[in-house]
Coordinates of C-alpha atoms and ligand atoms in Angstrom, one line a residue:
X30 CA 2.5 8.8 -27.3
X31 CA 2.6 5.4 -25.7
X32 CA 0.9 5.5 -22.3
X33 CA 4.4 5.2 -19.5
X34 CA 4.0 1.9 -17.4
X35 CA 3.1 2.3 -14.1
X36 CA 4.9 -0.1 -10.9
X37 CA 1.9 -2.3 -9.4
X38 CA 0.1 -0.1 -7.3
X39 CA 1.3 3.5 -8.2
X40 CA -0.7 6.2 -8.7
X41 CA -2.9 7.0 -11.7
X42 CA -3.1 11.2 -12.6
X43 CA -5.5 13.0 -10.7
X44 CA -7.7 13.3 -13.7
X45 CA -7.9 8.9 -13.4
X46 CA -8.2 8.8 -10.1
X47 CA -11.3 11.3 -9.8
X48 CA -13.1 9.5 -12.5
X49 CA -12.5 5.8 -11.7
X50 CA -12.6 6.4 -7.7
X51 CA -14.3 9.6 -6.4
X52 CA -17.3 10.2 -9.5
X53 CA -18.6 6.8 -8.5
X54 CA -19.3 8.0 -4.6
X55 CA -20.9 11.5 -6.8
X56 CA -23.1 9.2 -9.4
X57 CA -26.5 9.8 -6.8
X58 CA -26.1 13.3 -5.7
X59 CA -27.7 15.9 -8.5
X60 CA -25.6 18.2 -6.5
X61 CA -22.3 17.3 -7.5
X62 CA -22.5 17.4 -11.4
X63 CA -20.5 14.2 -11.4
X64 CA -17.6 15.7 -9.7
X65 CA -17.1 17.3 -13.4
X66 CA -18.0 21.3 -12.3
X67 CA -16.1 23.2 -10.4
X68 CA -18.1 23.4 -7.2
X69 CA -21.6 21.6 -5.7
X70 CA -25.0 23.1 -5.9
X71 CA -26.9 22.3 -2.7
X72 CA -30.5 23.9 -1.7
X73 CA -31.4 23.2 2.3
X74 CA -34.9 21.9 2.4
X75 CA -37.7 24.4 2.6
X76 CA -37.7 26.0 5.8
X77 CA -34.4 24.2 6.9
X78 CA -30.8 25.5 7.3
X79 CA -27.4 24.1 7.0
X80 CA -24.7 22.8 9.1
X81 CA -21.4 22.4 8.6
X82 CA -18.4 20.8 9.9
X83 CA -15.1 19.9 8.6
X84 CA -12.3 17.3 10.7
X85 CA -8.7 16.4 9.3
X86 CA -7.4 13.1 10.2
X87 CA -3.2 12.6 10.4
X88 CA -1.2 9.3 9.6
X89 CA 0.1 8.8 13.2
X90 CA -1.8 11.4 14.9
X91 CA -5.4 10.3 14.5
X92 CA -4.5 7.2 13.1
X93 CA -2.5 4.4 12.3
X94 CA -0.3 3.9 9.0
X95 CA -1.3 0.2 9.2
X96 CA -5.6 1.1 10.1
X97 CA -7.4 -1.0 6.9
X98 CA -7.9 2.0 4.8
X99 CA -11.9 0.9 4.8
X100 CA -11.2 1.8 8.8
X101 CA -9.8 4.9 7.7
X102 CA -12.3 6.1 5.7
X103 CA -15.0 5.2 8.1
X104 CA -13.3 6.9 10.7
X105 CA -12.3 10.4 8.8
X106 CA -16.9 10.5 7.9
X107 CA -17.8 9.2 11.2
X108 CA -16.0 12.0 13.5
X109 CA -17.9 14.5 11.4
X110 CA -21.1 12.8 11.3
X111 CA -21.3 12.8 15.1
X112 CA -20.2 16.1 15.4
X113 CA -23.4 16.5 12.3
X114 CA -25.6 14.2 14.6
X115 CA -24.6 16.4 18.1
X116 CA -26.1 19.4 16.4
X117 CA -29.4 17.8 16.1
X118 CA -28.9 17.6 12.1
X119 CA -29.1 15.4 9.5
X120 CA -26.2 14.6 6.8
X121 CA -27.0 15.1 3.4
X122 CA -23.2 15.1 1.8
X123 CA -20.1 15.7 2.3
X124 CA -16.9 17.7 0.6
X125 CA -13.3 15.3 0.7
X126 CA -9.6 16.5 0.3
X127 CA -7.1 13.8 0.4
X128 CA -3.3 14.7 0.6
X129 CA -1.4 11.4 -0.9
X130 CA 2.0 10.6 0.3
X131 CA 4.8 9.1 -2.2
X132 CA 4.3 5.8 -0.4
X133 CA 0.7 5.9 -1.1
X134 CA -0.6 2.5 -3.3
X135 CA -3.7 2.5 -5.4
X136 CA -5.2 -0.3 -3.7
X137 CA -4.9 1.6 -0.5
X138 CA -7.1 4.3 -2.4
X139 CA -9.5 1.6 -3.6
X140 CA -10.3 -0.2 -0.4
X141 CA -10.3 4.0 1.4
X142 CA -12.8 4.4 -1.8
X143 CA -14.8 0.9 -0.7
X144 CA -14.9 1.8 2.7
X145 CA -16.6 5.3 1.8
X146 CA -18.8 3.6 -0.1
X147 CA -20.3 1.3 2.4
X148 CA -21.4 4.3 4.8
X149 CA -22.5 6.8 2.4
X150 CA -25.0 3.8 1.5
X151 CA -25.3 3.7 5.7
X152 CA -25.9 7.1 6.3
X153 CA -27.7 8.2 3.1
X154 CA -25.2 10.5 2.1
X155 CA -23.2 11.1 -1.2
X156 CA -19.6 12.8 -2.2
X157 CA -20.5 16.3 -3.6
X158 CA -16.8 17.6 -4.3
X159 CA -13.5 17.8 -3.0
X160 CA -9.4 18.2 -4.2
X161 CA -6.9 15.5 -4.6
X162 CA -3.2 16.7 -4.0
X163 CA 0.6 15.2 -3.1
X164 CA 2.0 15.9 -0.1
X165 CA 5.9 14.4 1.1
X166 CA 3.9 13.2 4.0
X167 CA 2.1 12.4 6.8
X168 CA -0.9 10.8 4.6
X169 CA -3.8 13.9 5.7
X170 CA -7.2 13.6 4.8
X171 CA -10.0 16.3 5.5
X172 CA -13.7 16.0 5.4
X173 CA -16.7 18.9 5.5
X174 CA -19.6 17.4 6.1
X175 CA -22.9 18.5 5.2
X176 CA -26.6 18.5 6.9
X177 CA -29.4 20.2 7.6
X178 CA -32.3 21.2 10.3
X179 CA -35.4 22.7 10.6
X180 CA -34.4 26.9 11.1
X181 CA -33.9 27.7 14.3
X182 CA -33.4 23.9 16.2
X183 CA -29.4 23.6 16.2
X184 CA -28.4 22.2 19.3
X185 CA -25.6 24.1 20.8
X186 CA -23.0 23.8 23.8
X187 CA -24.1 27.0 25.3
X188 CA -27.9 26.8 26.6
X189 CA -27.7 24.5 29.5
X190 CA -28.7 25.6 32.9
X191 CA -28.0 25.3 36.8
X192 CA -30.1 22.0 37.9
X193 CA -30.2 20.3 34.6
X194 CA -29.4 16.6 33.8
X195 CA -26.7 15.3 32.1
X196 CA -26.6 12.5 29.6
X197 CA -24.4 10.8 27.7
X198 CA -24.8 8.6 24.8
X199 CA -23.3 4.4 24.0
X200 CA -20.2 4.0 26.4
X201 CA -17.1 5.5 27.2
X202 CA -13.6 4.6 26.8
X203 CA -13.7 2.4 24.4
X204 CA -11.6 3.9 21.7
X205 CA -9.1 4.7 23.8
X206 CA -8.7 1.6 25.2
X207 CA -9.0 0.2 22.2
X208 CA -5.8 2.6 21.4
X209 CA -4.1 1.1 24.0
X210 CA -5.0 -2.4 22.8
X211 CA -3.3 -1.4 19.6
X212 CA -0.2 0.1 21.5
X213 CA 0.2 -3.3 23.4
X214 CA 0.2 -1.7 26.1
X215 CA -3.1 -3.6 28.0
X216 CA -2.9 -6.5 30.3
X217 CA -4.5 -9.7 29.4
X218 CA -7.7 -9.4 27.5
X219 CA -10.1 -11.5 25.9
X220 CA -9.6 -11.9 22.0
X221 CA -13.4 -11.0 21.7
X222 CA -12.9 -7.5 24.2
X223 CA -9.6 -6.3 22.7
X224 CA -11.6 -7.1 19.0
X225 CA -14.3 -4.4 20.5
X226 CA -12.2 -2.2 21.7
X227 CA -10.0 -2.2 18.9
X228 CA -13.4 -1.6 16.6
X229 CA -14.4 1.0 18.5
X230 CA -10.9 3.1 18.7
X231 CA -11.1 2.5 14.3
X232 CA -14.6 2.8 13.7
X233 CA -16.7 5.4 16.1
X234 CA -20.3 4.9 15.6
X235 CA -21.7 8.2 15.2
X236 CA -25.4 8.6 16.8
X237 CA -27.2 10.2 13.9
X238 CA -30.5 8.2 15.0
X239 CA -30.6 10.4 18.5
X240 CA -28.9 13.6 17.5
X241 CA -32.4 14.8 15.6
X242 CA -34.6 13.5 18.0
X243 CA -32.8 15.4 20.9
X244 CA -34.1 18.6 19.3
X245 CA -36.4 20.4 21.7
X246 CA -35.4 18.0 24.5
X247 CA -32.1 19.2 24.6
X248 CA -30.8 22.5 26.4
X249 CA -27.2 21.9 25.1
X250 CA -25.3 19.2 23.1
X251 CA -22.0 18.3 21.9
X252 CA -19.9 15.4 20.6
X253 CA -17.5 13.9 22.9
X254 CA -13.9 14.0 21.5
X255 CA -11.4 15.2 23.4
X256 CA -13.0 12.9 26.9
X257 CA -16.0 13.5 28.5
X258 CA -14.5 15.8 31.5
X259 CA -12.7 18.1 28.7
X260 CA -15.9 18.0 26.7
X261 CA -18.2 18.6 29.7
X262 CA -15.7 21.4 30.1
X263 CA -16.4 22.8 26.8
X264 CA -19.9 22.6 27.4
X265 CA -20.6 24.3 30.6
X266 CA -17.8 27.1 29.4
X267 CA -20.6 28.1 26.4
X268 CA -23.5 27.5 29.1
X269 CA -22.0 29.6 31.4
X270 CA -22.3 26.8 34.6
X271 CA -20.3 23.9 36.7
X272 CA -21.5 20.9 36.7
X273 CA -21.3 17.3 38.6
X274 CA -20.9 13.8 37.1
X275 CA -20.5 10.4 39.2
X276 CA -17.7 8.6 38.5
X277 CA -19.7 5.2 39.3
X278 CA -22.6 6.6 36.4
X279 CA -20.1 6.5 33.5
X280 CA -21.5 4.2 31.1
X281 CA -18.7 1.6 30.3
X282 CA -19.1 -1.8 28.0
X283 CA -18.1 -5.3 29.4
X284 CA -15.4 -5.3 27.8
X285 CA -14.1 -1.6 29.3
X286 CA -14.9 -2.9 32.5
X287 CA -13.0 -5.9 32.5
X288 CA -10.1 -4.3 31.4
X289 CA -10.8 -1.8 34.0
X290 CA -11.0 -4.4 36.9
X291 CA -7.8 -5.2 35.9
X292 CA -5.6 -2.0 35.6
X293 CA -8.1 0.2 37.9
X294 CA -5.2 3.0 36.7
X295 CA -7.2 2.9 33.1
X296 CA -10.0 4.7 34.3
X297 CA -8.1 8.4 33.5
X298 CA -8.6 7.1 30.2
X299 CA -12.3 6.6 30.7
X300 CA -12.9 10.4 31.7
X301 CA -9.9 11.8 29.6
X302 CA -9.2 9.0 26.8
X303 CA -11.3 11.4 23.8
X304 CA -12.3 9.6 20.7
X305 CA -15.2 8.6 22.2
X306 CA -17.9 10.2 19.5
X307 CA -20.8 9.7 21.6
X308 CA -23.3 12.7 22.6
X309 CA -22.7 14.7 25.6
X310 CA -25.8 16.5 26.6
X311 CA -28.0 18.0 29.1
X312 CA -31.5 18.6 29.1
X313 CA -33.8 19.5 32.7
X314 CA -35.4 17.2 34.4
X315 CA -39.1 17.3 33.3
X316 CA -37.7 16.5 29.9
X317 CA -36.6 13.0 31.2
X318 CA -39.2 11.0 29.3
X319 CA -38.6 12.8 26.6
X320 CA -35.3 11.8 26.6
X321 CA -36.0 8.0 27.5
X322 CA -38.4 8.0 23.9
X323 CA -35.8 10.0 22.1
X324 CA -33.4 6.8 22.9
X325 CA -35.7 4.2 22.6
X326 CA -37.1 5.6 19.5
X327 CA -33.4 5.8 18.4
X328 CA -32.4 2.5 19.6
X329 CA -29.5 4.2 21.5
X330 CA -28.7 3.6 25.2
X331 CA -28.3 6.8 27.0
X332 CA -27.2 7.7 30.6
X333 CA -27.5 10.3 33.0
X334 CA -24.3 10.9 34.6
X335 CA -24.8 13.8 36.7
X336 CA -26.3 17.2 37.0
X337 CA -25.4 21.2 35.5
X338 CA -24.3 23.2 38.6
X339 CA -23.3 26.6 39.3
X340 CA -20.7 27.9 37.2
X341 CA -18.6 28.5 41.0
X342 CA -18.7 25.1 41.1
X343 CA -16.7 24.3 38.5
X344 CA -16.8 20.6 36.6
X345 CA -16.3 18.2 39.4
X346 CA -15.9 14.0 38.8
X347 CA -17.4 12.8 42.0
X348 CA -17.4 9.3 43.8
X349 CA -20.7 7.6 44.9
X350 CA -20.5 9.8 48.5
X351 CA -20.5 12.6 46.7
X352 CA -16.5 13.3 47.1
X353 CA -14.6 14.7 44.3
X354 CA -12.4 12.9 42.6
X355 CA -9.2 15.2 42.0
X356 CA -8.3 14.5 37.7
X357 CA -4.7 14.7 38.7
X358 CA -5.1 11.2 41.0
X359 CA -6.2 9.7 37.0
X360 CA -3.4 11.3 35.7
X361 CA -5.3 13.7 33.9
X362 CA -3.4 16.6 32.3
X363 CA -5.6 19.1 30.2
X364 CA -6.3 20.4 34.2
Ligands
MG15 MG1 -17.3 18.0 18.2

């Protein structure tokens, strides 16, 4: 039978589009029988263990219908990598379920596929597996990804302790600025600052260069997602503590500060904005040169931004006289 002609753009059968799209990202990985089994075969390292994490991304929700799909694609691996990196791990591979929409185009796929391709040659990681299906929409895509550790060194949220420091990784508020870039919603900017900010809300850069080296070093660790307050929150909930960070400590590019001298109301996005992907961790205080190596050695700037308390304390945003800052004055709501 005569093959039926496809419109420009539409969508080859599943069987195509695994073979001229996905087995491509599979050709290095032994463990992925060239995406033609029925599941991946993956051994940790001697003496290692496995982690695993898995993060859908939304059309809308966690992204934008007009993101570049390269963007896309770097954004659905990089918010599990650094969630991968915050455990102290490194990725090996990753598992990928893509839900198509009607209005879905092949080149869309092609330049998602691209874009996949250019990190997993990044982070040294390959496509082991995964499902293709329809969906009537939003466009949902799903990613597990895969990495390992020596046994026993996961970093965890709950392990920190009263009088420990607190650290964060890169800057925050960047992606959600960047967001608000995107919205329109930002007063005047340069070109060059709404460019980084709008980079930085599409593409997260996940810290898989510290993450391992903060084994041992730290007490507790976690990605920052949801804001560094909420996530703080998260963190001392598992540790069992309060803790106290300094408004004035919060690591912030140029370009977030300039747009922050400007609208001094953005800073509720600084503590609560999420999407940040950078670490969040404390470790006590005769670890501190351990720390400084771990981000030298890692070419990563990190901060300390405060101390882990009592857990009567509760988490507490401070000025520079030690005052809190109540979240509701930022227009914080998760509190
Ligand atoms: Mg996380």
């Amino acid at each position: 039978m005569a093959p039926v002609e496809k419109a420009k753009g539409a969508l080859p059968g599943e069987f195509t589009l695994i073979e001229e799209i996905f087995a491509p990202l599979a050709s290095d990985a032994p463990e992925a029988f060239a995406l033609k089994d029925d599941a991946a075969l993956y051994r940790a390292s001697e003496g290692y263990e496995t982690v695993l994490t898995v993060d859908a991304i939304v059309a809308g929700v966690h992204f934008l219908p007009d993101d570049p799909p390269e963007s896309v694609a770097r954004k659905l691996l990089r918010v599990n990598l650094s969630d991968i990196a915050a455990k102290g791990a490194t990725p090996k591979g990753y598992l990928l379920v893509t839900a198509w929409t009607d209005d879905t185009c092949f080149d869309w796929i092609k330049r998602f596929a691209a874009g996949l391709a250019e990190d997993q040659e990044r982070y040294g990681i390959s496509l082991w597996g995964g499902d293709t299906v329809r969906t009537s929409g939003p466009l949902t895509l799903s990613l597990t990804a895969i990495g390992e550790l020596p046994q026993g060194t996961m970093l965890l949220r709950g392990g920190a302790h009263p009088g420990d420091d607190i650290y964060v990784s890169g800057t925050l508020g960047d992606a959600a600025l960047g967001l608000e870039v995107l919205r329109t919603r930002l007063g005047e900017l340069s070109r060059e600052d709404a460019v980084h900010l709008v980079r930085r809300y599409r593409e997260p850069e996940p810290r898989c260069s510290l993450g391992p080296r903060l084994r041992g070093v730290a007490s507790a660790s976690l990605d920052v997602s949801d804001g560094v307050v909420a996530d703080l929150g998260h963190l001392c909930g598992q540790s069992g503590t309060g803790a106290r960070i300094e408004m004035d400590r919060l690591p912030l590019s140029d370009a977030a500060r300039r747009a922050v001298e400007g609208q001094p109301e953005l800073l509720q996005l600084i503590v609560g904005g999420g999407d940040d992907y950078e670490i969040l961790f404390a470790a006590p205080p005769e670890r501190a040169r351990q720390v400084a190596a771990a981000a030298a050695e890692a070419s990563v700037s990190v901060t300390r931004i405060g101390e882990v308390r009592e857990s009567g304390e509760g988490v507490r945003l401070v000025d520079r006289a030690g005052q809190p800052i109540p979240l509701k004055q930022l227009g914080y709501r998760h509190f």
